[in-house]
Amino acid sequence: VRLYTCVVGPNPAVVTAFLLERGQTVDTVQVDITKGETRMPAFTAINPAGTVPVLEVDGTYIAESVAICEYLDETLPGQSLLGNTALERAVTRMWLRRIDIHFVQPSSSGWRFAEGLEMCRANMYVMPEAAKDFKIVAAQSLAWIDRLMVGKRFICGERVTLADILLYVFVEFGDRAGQTIDKELGWIAGWRQRMTARPLAGAITMPAAA
Amino acid sequence: VRLYTCVVGPNPAVVTAFLLERGQTVDTVQVDITKGETRMPAFTAINPAGTVPVLEVDGTYIAESVAICEYLDETLPGQSLLGNTALERAVTRMWLRRIDIHFVQPSSSGWRFAEGLEMCRANMYVMPEAAKDFKIVAAQSLAWIDRLMVGKRFICGERVTLADILLYVFVEFGDRAGQTIDKELGWIAGWRQRMTARPLAGAITMPAAA
């Protein structure tokens, strides 16, 4: 397999964090999104959505970070970050979707339609007047997650999963990019400390991604 | 297992369509969302997001339609609607996420913040001034999918998958709820005919869900 990725941006960092936590490496090809390489024909032939990361497997190209991580989880040796049973995987996937829809998407839209507007305008339909609302939705969702997590060590209980990785990466990127995380969210604060101590945190703290 | 579901709304219909296509049934409990039952404490104790469907498995509650379908796919006998190999499942999950983020979410937001506004206002942060933009994004995304599908029979090629079910349910509901599908989208038109001929289409055509 070969991973087309980039040292900036949260979506590539999700796969990087996943690989760090699993202690695995794969061949990588760096794509420079700051030069618009993901929007050039050579790349959109690989991923018509024009996004990284993309995983090449036997001539097939898999886009979307969570789909890539699920594939790697199924095929790499070591401890699963989805779960060891169908029920554990179901709980992980429920949380992955809740985090994606309620936090990752509004947080990303909030950034794309405000701080990232000039970069994003050429590539998508933008809603700049809605940026503030998206940021409010993201912040409210994080407070909702904070309340639901009381008594748990990680999102799905005692085990670290891809759901933790997805939330952590977008929380850390958001916090550094105009969506400061509310320090009053006590569970989130403690969980960020637990996450920062793990191998996966290398995907956030590496200088180029900061 | 026991499925908490409802005869109205596209998300319950995704799981219904999945079960029809697999030729399987599970015990169901009907929840009346029109009476606000999903927002009552007895139900939010099961799913704090206040949504159906929810699948109960040995006292654990799984929410989110796609997570439920993945669980059923792993545990029920018969032909998988995710894929038979890790790579097939990865392709399906890539398309599931693209369809969810680019079409299902903006289409749903377009409805919730316009036709569904009075019903949704009490349960979520609403963005009524953005409803029109969400509908434009959904329509543009469907045209994008239409262009990418040329030459394929179903979303992932020759095999019918959960990605087809997700898109089909939201296309059909959207078409009946103020987001008429552009007849010029030739691939979508042919694919809707192929989908309508399948068992899964029963989830759309049953009178209560129309």
Coordinates of C-alpha atoms in Angstrom, one line a residue:
Chain A
V1 CA 0.0 0.0 0.0
R2 CA 1.0 3.6 -0.5
L3 CA -0.3 6.6 1.3
Y4 CA -0.7 10.0 -0.5
T5 CA -0.6 12.5 2.3
C6 CA 0.4 16.0 3.5
V7 CA 2.1 17.4 6.5
V8 CA -0.6 20.0 7.0
G9 CA -4.3 19.7 7.8
P10 CA -6.3 17.6 10.2
N11 CA -7.5 14.8 7.8
P12 CA -4.0 13.6 7.0
A13 CA -3.1 13.8 10.7
V14 CA -5.9 11.4 11.5
V15 CA -4.2 8.6 9.5
T16 CA -0.8 9.7 10.8
A17 CA -2.0 9.5 14.4
F18 CA -3.6 6.1 13.7
L19 CA -0.4 4.7 12.3
L20 CA 1.6 6.1 15.2
E21 CA -0.7 4.6 17.7
R22 CA -0.6 1.2 16.0
G23 CA 3.3 1.5 15.7
Q24 CA 3.1 0.9 12.0
T25 CA 4.5 2.7 8.9
V26 CA 3.5 2.6 5.3
D27 CA 5.1 4.0 2.2
T28 CA 4.1 7.6 1.7
V29 CA 4.0 10.2 -1.1
Q30 CA 3.9 13.8 0.0
V31 CA 1.4 16.0 -1.8
D32 CA 1.7 19.8 -1.4
I33 CA -1.8 21.1 -0.8
T34 CA -0.4 24.6 -0.3
K35 CA 0.6 24.6 -4.0
G36 CA -2.8 23.2 -5.0
E37 CA -1.4 19.8 -6.1
T38 CA -4.6 18.0 -4.9
R39 CA -6.6 20.0 -7.4
M40 CA -4.4 19.2 -10.4
P41 CA -5.6 16.6 -13.0
A42 CA -2.8 14.1 -12.0
F43 CA -4.3 14.0 -8.5
T44 CA -8.0 14.3 -9.2
A45 CA -7.6 11.3 -11.4
I46 CA -6.7 9.5 -8.2
N47 CA -9.2 11.2 -6.0
P48 CA -11.9 13.3 -7.7
A49 CA -12.7 14.9 -4.4
G50 CA -9.3 16.6 -4.5
T51 CA -8.4 15.7 -0.9
V52 CA -5.6 13.9 0.9
P53 CA -5.1 11.4 2.4
V54 CA -5.6 8.7 -0.2
L55 CA -4.4 5.1 0.2
E56 CA -3.4 3.2 -2.9
V57 CA -4.0 -0.6 -2.6
D58 CA -3.3 -2.7 -5.7
G59 CA -4.2 0.1 -8.1
T60 CA -7.4 1.0 -6.2
Y61 CA -7.5 4.4 -4.5
I62 CA -9.2 4.8 -1.1
A63 CA -10.0 8.3 0.0
E64 CA -11.6 9.5 3.3
S65 CA -9.5 9.2 6.5
V66 CA -11.9 7.0 8.4
A67 CA -12.3 4.5 5.5
I68 CA -8.5 4.4 5.2
C69 CA -8.0 3.8 8.9
E70 CA -10.7 1.0 8.8
Y71 CA -8.8 -0.6 5.9
L72 CA -5.4 -0.4 7.7
D73 CA -7.1 -1.6 10.9
E74 CA -8.3 -4.7 9.1
T75 CA -5.1 -5.5 7.4
L76 CA -2.2 -4.5 9.6
P77 CA -0.9 -6.7 12.5
G78 CA -1.5 -5.6 16.1
Q79 CA -4.3 -4.3 18.3
S80 CA -7.4 -3.1 16.6
L81 CA -8.4 0.6 17.1
L82 CA -12.0 -0.2 16.0
G83 CA -12.7 -3.1 18.3
N84 CA -12.3 -6.8 18.8
T85 CA -15.9 -7.8 18.4
A86 CA -18.8 -6.7 16.1
L87 CA -20.4 -4.9 19.0
E88 CA -17.2 -3.1 20.0
R89 CA -16.8 -2.0 16.4
A90 CA -20.4 -0.9 16.3
V91 CA -19.9 1.3 19.4
T92 CA -16.8 2.8 17.8
R93 CA -18.6 3.5 14.5
M94 CA -21.5 5.1 16.3
W95 CA -19.1 7.5 18.1
L96 CA -17.1 8.1 14.9
R97 CA -20.3 9.3 13.1
R98 CA -21.5 11.4 16.0
I99 CA -18.1 13.1 16.3
D100 CA -17.9 13.5 12.5
I101 CA -21.4 15.0 12.0
H102 CA -21.7 17.0 15.2
F103 CA -18.1 18.3 15.7
V104 CA -15.7 17.6 12.8
Q105 CA -18.0 18.9 10.0
P106 CA -19.2 22.1 11.7
S107 CA -15.7 22.8 13.0
S108 CA -14.2 22.3 9.6
S109 CA -16.9 24.4 7.9
G110 CA -16.4 27.1 10.5
W111 CA -12.7 27.3 9.5
R112 CA -13.2 26.9 5.8
F113 CA -15.8 29.7 5.6
A114 CA -13.8 32.1 7.8
E115 CA -10.0 31.7 8.3
G116 CA -9.7 29.3 5.3
L117 CA -12.1 31.2 3.1
E118 CA -9.6 32.5 0.5
M119 CA -8.0 29.0 0.1
C120 CA -11.3 27.2 -0.1
R121 CA -13.4 29.6 -2.2
A122 CA -11.9 28.2 -5.5
N123 CA -12.7 24.6 -4.6
M124 CA -16.1 24.5 -3.1
Y125 CA -19.4 26.3 -2.6
V126 CA -18.7 28.5 0.4
M127 CA -21.1 29.9 3.0
P128 CA -19.1 32.7 4.7
E129 CA -22.1 34.2 6.4
A130 CA -22.7 30.8 8.2
A131 CA -19.1 30.5 9.6
K132 CA -20.0 31.8 13.0
D133 CA -23.0 29.5 13.3
F134 CA -20.9 26.5 12.4
K135 CA -18.4 27.4 15.1
I136 CA -21.3 27.7 17.6
V137 CA -22.6 24.3 16.6
A138 CA -19.1 22.7 17.0
A139 CA -18.6 24.3 20.4
Q140 CA -22.1 23.1 21.6
S141 CA -21.4 19.6 20.3
L142 CA -18.2 19.4 22.2
A143 CA -20.0 20.4 25.4
W144 CA -22.6 17.7 24.7
I145 CA -19.8 15.1 24.3
D146 CA -18.1 16.4 27.4
R147 CA -21.3 15.7 29.4
L148 CA -21.9 12.3 28.0
M149 CA -18.3 11.1 28.7
V150 CA -18.4 11.5 32.5
G151 CA -17.0 8.4 34.2
K152 CA -15.3 7.1 31.0
R153 CA -11.6 7.0 30.3
F154 CA -11.9 7.2 26.5
I155 CA -14.8 7.8 24.1
C156 CA -15.7 4.1 24.0
G157 CA -14.8 3.3 27.6
E158 CA -11.5 1.8 28.7
R159 CA -10.2 1.2 25.2
V160 CA -8.6 3.9 22.9
T161 CA -10.2 3.9 19.5
L162 CA -10.3 5.6 16.2
A163 CA -13.1 7.7 17.6
D164 CA -10.7 9.2 20.2
I165 CA -8.2 9.9 17.4
L166 CA -10.7 11.6 15.2
L167 CA -12.0 13.9 18.0
Y168 CA -8.5 14.6 19.3
V169 CA -7.0 15.7 16.0
F170 CA -9.9 18.0 15.3
V171 CA -10.0 19.4 18.8
E172 CA -6.2 20.1 18.7
F173 CA -6.3 21.7 15.2
G174 CA -9.4 23.7 16.1
D175 CA -7.8 25.0 19.3
R176 CA -4.8 26.2 17.3
A177 CA -6.9 27.7 14.4
G178 CA -9.4 30.1 15.9
Q179 CA -11.8 27.7 17.8
T180 CA -10.3 27.7 21.2
I181 CA -11.5 24.8 23.3
D182 CA -13.5 25.8 26.4
K183 CA -11.3 25.0 29.4
E184 CA -14.4 24.5 31.5
L185 CA -15.1 21.2 29.7
G186 CA -13.6 19.1 32.5
W187 CA -13.8 15.7 30.9
I188 CA -12.4 17.0 27.6
A189 CA -9.5 18.6 29.5
G190 CA -8.5 15.4 31.3
W191 CA -8.9 13.3 28.2
R192 CA -6.7 15.7 26.1
Q193 CA -4.0 15.1 28.8
R194 CA -4.4 11.3 28.5
M195 CA -4.3 11.5 24.7
T196 CA -1.3 13.8 24.6
A197 CA 0.7 11.2 26.5
R198 CA 0.1 8.6 23.8
P199 CA 2.1 7.8 20.6
L200 CA -0.8 9.2 18.4
A201 CA -0.1 12.7 19.7
G202 CA 3.0 12.8 17.5
A203 CA 0.7 13.6 14.6
I204 CA -0.2 16.9 16.3
T205 CA 3.0 18.0 17.8
M206 CA 5.3 17.5 14.8
P207 CA 6.4 21.0 13.9
A208 CA 5.2 21.0 10.3
A209 CA 1.7 20.2 11.4
A210 CA 1.5 22.7 14.3
Chain B
V1 CA -31.2 -7.8 18.9
R2 CA -34.0 -5.3 19.0
L3 CA -34.5 -2.3 16.7
Y4 CA -36.1 0.9 17.9
T5 CA -37.4 2.5 14.8
C6 CA -40.1 4.6 13.2
V7 CA -42.1 4.4 10.0
V8 CA -41.3 8.0 9.0
G9 CA -38.0 9.6 8.2
P10 CA -35.1 8.6 6.0
N11 CA -32.7 7.4 8.7
P12 CA -35.0 4.6 9.9
A13 CA -35.6 3.8 6.2
V14 CA -31.9 3.1 5.6
V15 CA -31.9 0.3 8.1
T16 CA -35.3 -1.0 6.8
A17 CA -34.0 -1.0 3.3
F18 CA -30.8 -2.8 4.4
L19 CA -32.9 -5.5 6.1
L20 CA -35.2 -5.9 3.1
E21 CA -32.3 -6.2 0.7
R22 CA -30.7 -8.8 3.0
G23 CA -34.0 -10.6 3.3
Q24 CA -33.7 -10.5 7.1
T25 CA -36.0 -9.4 9.9
V26 CA -35.3 -8.3 13.5
D27 CA -37.6 -7.6 16.4
T28 CA -38.7 -4.0 16.3
V29 CA -40.1 -1.4 18.7
Q30 CA -42.0 1.5 17.0
V31 CA -41.1 4.9 18.4
D32 CA -43.4 7.8 17.5
I33 CA -41.2 10.7 16.6
T34 CA -44.3 12.8 15.6
K35 CA -45.2 12.7 19.3
G36 CA -41.7 13.7 20.4
E37 CA -41.1 10.3 22.0
T38 CA -37.4 10.3 20.9
R39 CA -36.9 13.4 23.0
M40 CA -38.4 12.0 26.2
P41 CA -36.1 10.8 29.1
A42 CA -37.0 7.2 28.6
F43 CA -35.6 7.4 25.1
T44 CA -32.7 9.7 25.6
A45 CA -31.4 7.3 28.2
I46 CA -31.1 4.9 25.3
N47 CA -29.8 7.4 22.8
P48 CA -28.8 10.8 24.1
A49 CA -28.8 12.1 20.5
G50 CA -32.6 11.6 20.6
T51 CA -32.7 9.9 17.2
V52 CA -34.0 6.7 15.7
P53 CA -33.0 4.1 14.7
V54 CA -31.3 2.5 17.6
L55 CA -30.3 -1.2 17.8
E56 CA -30.2 -2.9 21.2
V57 CA -27.6 -5.7 21.5
D58 CA -27.2 -7.4 24.8
G59 CA -28.1 -4.2 26.7
T60 CA -25.8 -2.0 24.6
Y61 CA -27.5 0.6 22.4
I62 CA -26.1 1.4 19.0
A63 CA -27.3 4.5 17.3
E64 CA -26.5 5.9 13.8
S65 CA -27.9 4.1 10.8
V66 CA -24.7 3.2 9.1
A67 CA -23.1 1.8 12.3
I68 CA -26.3 -0.3 12.8
C69 CA -26.1 -1.6 9.2
E70 CA -22.4 -2.4 9.6
Y71 CA -23.2 -4.4 12.8
L72 CA -26.1 -6.3 11.1
D73 CA -23.9 -6.9 8.1
E74 CA -21.2 -8.5 10.2
T75 CA -23.6 -10.6 12.3
L76 CA -26.5 -11.7 10.0
P77 CA -26.2 -14.6 7.6
G78 CA -26.1 -14.0 3.8
Q79 CA -24.4 -11.7 1.3
S80 CA -22.6 -8.7 2.7
L81 CA -23.7 -5.3 1.6
L82 CA -20.3 -3.8 2.7
G83 CA -18.0 -6.1 0.7
N84 CA -16.3 -9.5 0.8
T85 CA -12.8 -8.2 1.2
A86 CA -11.1 -5.4 3.2
L87 CA -10.6 -3.5 0.0
E88 CA -14.2 -3.9 -1.1
R89 CA -15.3 -2.7 2.3
A90 CA -12.9 0.3 2.1
V91 CA -14.3 1.3 -1.3
T92 CA -17.9 1.1 0.2
R93 CA -16.9 3.1 3.3
M94 CA -15.2 5.8 1.1
W95 CA -18.4 6.2 -0.9
L96 CA -20.6 6.1 2.3
R97 CA -18.7 9.0 3.7
R98 CA -18.7 11.0 0.5
I99 CA -22.4 10.5 0.1
D100 CA -23.0 11.3 3.8
I101 CA -20.9 14.5 3.9
H102 CA -21.6 15.9 0.5
F103 CA -25.2 14.9 0.0
V104 CA -27.1 13.5 3.0
Q105 CA -26.0 16.1 5.5
P106 CA -26.6 19.2 3.3
S107 CA -29.9 17.7 2.0
S108 CA -31.0 17.0 5.6
S109 CA -29.9 20.4 6.8
G110 CA -31.8 22.0 3.9
W111 CA -35.0 20.3 5.0
R112 CA -34.5 20.8 8.7
F113 CA -33.9 24.5 8.4
A114 CA -36.8 25.1 6.0
E115 CA -39.7 22.6 5.6
G116 CA -38.8 21.0 8.9
L117 CA -37.9 24.1 10.8
E118 CA -40.8 24.2 13.3
M119 CA -40.3 20.5 14.2
C120 CA -36.5 20.8 14.5
R121 CA -36.2 24.2 16.2
A122 CA -36.8 22.8 19.7
N123 CA -34.1 20.1 19.3
M124 CA -31.1 21.7 17.7
Y125 CA -29.3 24.9 16.8
V126 CA -31.0 25.9 13.6
M127 CA -29.7 28.0 10.7
P128 CA -32.8 28.9 8.7
E129 CA -31.0 31.6 6.6
A130 CA -28.6 28.9 5.3
A131 CA -31.3 26.4 4.2
K132 CA -31.2 27.5 0.6
D133 CA -27.4 27.2 0.5
F134 CA -27.5 23.7 1.9
K135 CA -30.0 22.7 -0.8
I136 CA -27.7 24.1 -3.5
V137 CA -24.7 22.1 -2.0
A138 CA -26.8 18.9 -2.0
A139 CA -27.9 19.4 -5.6
Q140 CA -24.3 20.2 -6.8
S141 CA -23.0 17.1 -5.0
L142 CA -25.6 14.9 -6.6
A143 CA -24.5 16.2 -10.0
W144 CA -20.9 15.5 -9.1
I145 CA -21.7 11.9 -8.1
D146 CA -23.7 11.6 -11.4
R147 CA -20.6 12.5 -13.4
L148 CA -18.3 10.2 -11.5
M149 CA -20.6 7.2 -11.9
V150 CA -20.7 7.0 -15.7
G151 CA -20.0 3.4 -16.8
K152 CA -20.9 1.9 -13.4
R153 CA -24.0 -0.1 -12.6
F154 CA -24.0 0.8 -8.9
I155 CA -22.0 3.2 -6.7
C156 CA -19.2 0.7 -6.1
G157 CA -19.4 -1.0 -9.5
E158 CA -21.3 -4.2 -10.2
R159 CA -22.2 -4.9 -6.6
V160 CA -25.1 -3.3 -4.7
T161 CA -23.8 -1.9 -1.3
L162 CA -24.9 0.1 1.7
A163 CA -23.6 3.2 -0.2
D164 CA -26.4 2.7 -2.8
I165 CA -29.0 2.3 0.0
L166 CA -27.9 5.4 1.8
L167 CA -27.9 7.6 -1.4
Y168 CA -31.2 6.0 -2.7
V169 CA -33.1 6.6 0.5
F170 CA -32.1 10.3 0.8
V171 CA -32.6 10.9 -2.9
E172 CA -36.1 9.5 -2.8
F173 CA -37.0 11.3 0.4
G174 CA -35.5 14.6 -0.9
D175 CA -37.4 14.2 -4.1
R176 CA -40.7 14.0 -2.2
A177 CA -39.8 16.8 0.3
G178 CA -39.0 19.9 -1.7
Q179 CA -35.6 18.9 -3.2
T180 CA -36.7 17.5 -6.6
I181 CA -34.0 15.5 -8.3
D182 CA -32.8 17.0 -11.5
K183 CA -34.1 14.7 -14.3
E184 CA -31.1 15.7 -16.5
L185 CA -28.8 13.6 -14.2
G186 CA -28.8 10.6 -16.5
W187 CA -26.8 8.2 -14.5
I188 CA -28.9 8.9 -11.4
A189 CA -32.1 8.4 -13.3
G190 CA -31.1 5.0 -14.6
W191 CA -29.7 3.9 -11.2
R192 CA -33.0 5.0 -9.5
Q193 CA -34.8 2.6 -11.9
R194 CA -32.4 -0.2 -11.1
M195 CA -32.8 0.4 -7.4
T196 CA -36.6 0.7 -7.5
A197 CA -36.7 -2.8 -8.9
R198 CA -34.9 -4.3 -5.8
P199 CA -36.2 -5.5 -2.4
L200 CA -34.7 -2.5 -0.7
A201 CA -37.1 -0.1 -2.4
G202 CA -39.9 -1.4 -0.1
A203 CA -38.5 1.0 2.5
I204 CA -39.5 3.9 0.3
T205 CA -42.7 2.8 -1.2
M206 CA -44.5 1.6 2.0
P207 CA -47.4 4.0 2.4
A208 CA -46.5 5.3 5.9
A209 CA -43.1 6.4 4.8
A210 CA -44.3 8.1 1.6

